[in-house]
Amino acid sequence: MKAIVDPDLCIGCGICPDVAPQLFEMGTDDKAHTLMDPIPVEFHALCRDAADQCPQAAIEVND
Ligand code: F3S
């Protein structure tokens, strides 16, 4: 699984690193960045949860 944050959609709300700090961090550009590529299977559910909670639908999750 891969998670890709679209920097044009991300508004820097900080929800995804709150939900999944193992997977996302805020960059100096105030956009979220993915910490793991690929995402290990034990974090797949968490990754989907973070993506679902993004108000901008900025996180694309590819299986
Ligand atoms: Fe950005 Fe969405 Fe995360 S707006 S900070 S990608 S929850």
JSON list of C-alpha atoms and ligand atoms in Angstrom, two decimals:
[
{"chain": "A", "resi": 1, "resn": "MET", "atom": "CA", "xyz": [0.00, 0.00, 0.00]},
{"chain": "A", "resi": 2, "resn": "LYS", "atom": "CA", "xyz": [1.05, 3.54, -0.77]},
{"chain": "A", "resi": 3, "resn": "ALA", "atom": "CA", "xyz": [-0.35, 6.82, 0.55]},
{"chain": "A", "resi": 4, "resn": "ILE", "atom": "CA", "xyz": [0.16, 9.96, -1.48]},
{"chain": "A", "resi": 5, "resn": "VAL", "atom": "CA", "xyz": [-0.73, 13.42, -0.17]},
{"chain": "A", "resi": 6, "resn": "ASP", "atom": "CA", "xyz": [-1.75, 15.86, -2.87]},
{"chain": "A", "resi": 7, "resn": "PRO", "atom": "CA", "xyz": [-0.05, 19.12, -1.82]},
{"chain": "A", "resi": 8, "resn": "ASP", "atom": "CA", "xyz": [-2.52, 21.12, -3.89]},
{"chain": "A", "resi": 9, "resn": "LEU", "atom": "CA", "xyz": [-5.44, 19.74, -1.85]},
{"chain": "A", "resi": 10, "resn": "CYS", "atom": "CA", "xyz": [-3.84, 19.55, 1.63]},
{"chain": "A", "resi": 11, "resn": "ILE", "atom": "CA", "xyz": [-4.72, 22.60, 3.73]},
{"chain": "A", "resi": 12, "resn": "GLY", "atom": "CA", "xyz": [-2.42, 21.60, 6.59]},
{"chain": "A", "resi": 13, "resn": "CYS", "atom": "CA", "xyz": [-5.22, 20.85, 9.03]},
{"chain": "A", "resi": 14, "resn": "GLY", "atom": "CA", "xyz": [-3.06, 18.31, 10.86]},
{"chain": "A", "resi": 15, "resn": "ILE", "atom": "CA", "xyz": [-5.69, 15.61, 11.20]},
{"chain": "A", "resi": 16, "resn": "CYS", "atom": "CA", "xyz": [-3.74, 12.87, 9.45]},
{"chain": "A", "resi": 17, "resn": "PRO", "atom": "CA", "xyz": [-0.64, 13.09, 11.71]},
{"chain": "A", "resi": 18, "resn": "ASP", "atom": "CA", "xyz": [-3.00, 13.22, 14.71]},
{"chain": "A", "resi": 19, "resn": "VAL", "atom": "CA", "xyz": [-4.79, 10.07, 13.57]},
{"chain": "A", "resi": 20, "resn": "ALA", "atom": "CA", "xyz": [-1.70, 8.25, 12.31]},
{"chain": "A", "resi": 21, "resn": "PRO", "atom": "CA", "xyz": [1.53, 9.81, 13.61]},
{"chain": "A", "resi": 22, "resn": "GLN", "atom": "CA", "xyz": [3.40, 6.70, 12.46]},
{"chain": "A", "resi": 23, "resn": "LEU", "atom": "CA", "xyz": [2.43, 7.42, 8.87]},
{"chain": "A", "resi": 24, "resn": "PHE", "atom": "CA", "xyz": [2.20, 11.20, 8.42]},
{"chain": "A", "resi": 25, "resn": "GLU", "atom": "CA", "xyz": [4.03, 14.28, 9.56]},
{"chain": "A", "resi": 26, "resn": "MET", "atom": "CA", "xyz": [3.63, 17.95, 8.81]},
{"chain": "A", "resi": 27, "resn": "GLY", "atom": "CA", "xyz": [6.42, 19.40, 6.71]},
{"chain": "A", "resi": 28, "resn": "THR", "atom": "CA", "xyz": [7.95, 22.86, 6.89]},
{"chain": "A", "resi": 29, "resn": "ASP", "atom": "CA", "xyz": [5.66, 23.65, 3.95]},
{"chain": "A", "resi": 30, "resn": "ASP", "atom": "CA", "xyz": [2.64, 23.05, 6.24]},
{"chain": "A", "resi": 31, "resn": "LYS", "atom": "CA", "xyz": [1.62, 20.10, 4.12]},
{"chain": "A", "resi": 32, "resn": "ALA", "atom": "CA", "xyz": [1.37, 16.51, 5.29]},
{"chain": "A", "resi": 33, "resn": "HIS", "atom": "CA", "xyz": [4.05, 14.06, 4.15]},
{"chain": "A", "resi": 34, "resn": "THR", "atom": "CA", "xyz": [4.09, 10.29, 4.22]},
{"chain": "A", "resi": 35, "resn": "LEU", "atom": "CA", "xyz": [6.63, 8.67, 6.54]},
{"chain": "A", "resi": 36, "resn": "MET", "atom": "CA", "xyz": [6.45, 5.12, 5.21]},
{"chain": "A", "resi": 37, "resn": "ASP", "atom": "CA", "xyz": [6.59, 3.89, 1.63]},
{"chain": "A", "resi": 38, "resn": "PRO", "atom": "CA", "xyz": [5.36, 1.25, 1.25]},
{"chain": "A", "resi": 39, "resn": "ILE", "atom": "CA", "xyz": [3.06, 1.15, 4.26]},
{"chain": "A", "resi": 40, "resn": "PRO", "atom": "CA", "xyz": [3.41, -2.09, 6.23]},
{"chain": "A", "resi": 41, "resn": "VAL", "atom": "CA", "xyz": [0.30, -4.26, 6.42]},
{"chain": "A", "resi": 42, "resn": "GLU", "atom": "CA", "xyz": [-0.19, -3.63, 10.14]},
{"chain": "A", "resi": 43, "resn": "PHE", "atom": "CA", "xyz": [-0.80, 0.06, 9.38]},
{"chain": "A", "resi": 44, "resn": "HIS", "atom": "CA", "xyz": [-3.19, -0.37, 6.45]},
{"chain": "A", "resi": 45, "resn": "ALA", "atom": "CA", "xyz": [-6.37, 0.11, 8.50]},
{"chain": "A", "resi": 46, "resn": "LEU", "atom": "CA", "xyz": [-4.89, 3.16, 10.23]},
{"chain": "A", "resi": 47, "resn": "CYS", "atom": "CA", "xyz": [-3.88, 4.61, 6.89]},
{"chain": "A", "resi": 48, "resn": "ARG", "atom": "CA", "xyz": [-7.38, 4.21, 5.48]},
{"chain": "A", "resi": 49, "resn": "ASP", "atom": "CA", "xyz": [-8.79, 5.78, 8.63]},
{"chain": "A", "resi": 50, "resn": "ALA", "atom": "CA", "xyz": [-6.54, 8.84, 8.27]},
{"chain": "A", "resi": 51, "resn": "ALA", "atom": "CA", "xyz": [-7.38, 9.17, 4.59]},
{"chain": "A", "resi": 52, "resn": "ASP", "atom": "CA", "xyz": [-11.12, 8.93, 5.35]},
{"chain": "A", "resi": 53, "resn": "GLN", "atom": "CA", "xyz": [-10.85, 11.69, 7.94]},
{"chain": "A", "resi": 54, "resn": "CYS", "atom": "CA", "xyz": [-9.03, 14.16, 5.71]},
{"chain": "A", "resi": 55, "resn": "PRO", "atom": "CA", "xyz": [-11.53, 16.97, 5.09]},
{"chain": "A", "resi": 56, "resn": "GLN", "atom": "CA", "xyz": [-9.94, 17.66, 1.71]},
{"chain": "A", "resi": 57, "resn": "ALA", "atom": "CA", "xyz": [-9.74, 14.05, 0.52]},
{"chain": "A", "resi": 58, "resn": "ALA", "atom": "CA", "xyz": [-6.09, 14.89, -0.13]},
{"chain": "A", "resi": 59, "resn": "ILE", "atom": "CA", "xyz": [-4.72, 11.45, 0.73]},
{"chain": "A", "resi": 60, "resn": "GLU", "atom": "CA", "xyz": [-4.79, 8.95, -2.09]},
{"chain": "A", "resi": 61, "resn": "VAL", "atom": "CA", "xyz": [-4.39, 5.37, -0.95]},
{"chain": "A", "resi": 62, "resn": "ASN", "atom": "CA", "xyz": [-3.26, 2.77, -3.46]},
{"chain": "A", "resi": 63, "resn": "ASP", "atom": "CA", "xyz": [-3.39, -0.93, -2.66]},
{"chain": "B", "resi": 1, "resn": "F3S", "atom": "FE1", "xyz": [-3.63, 17.74, 4.87]},
{"chain": "B", "resi": 1, "resn": "F3S", "atom": "FE2", "xyz": [-5.71, 16.18, 4.89]},
{"chain": "B", "resi": 1, "resn": "F3S", "atom": "FE3", "xyz": [-3.66, 15.63, 6.39]},
{"chain": "B", "resi": 1, "resn": "F3S", "atom": "S1", "xyz": [-5.73, 18.39, 4.72]},
{"chain": "B", "resi": 1, "resn": "F3S", "atom": "S2", "xyz": [-2.82, 17.62, 6.94]},
{"chain": "B", "resi": 1, "resn": "F3S", "atom": "S3", "xyz": [-3.71, 15.66, 4.17]},
{"chain": "B", "resi": 1, "resn": "F3S", "atom": "S4", "xyz": [-5.79, 15.34, 6.95]}
]
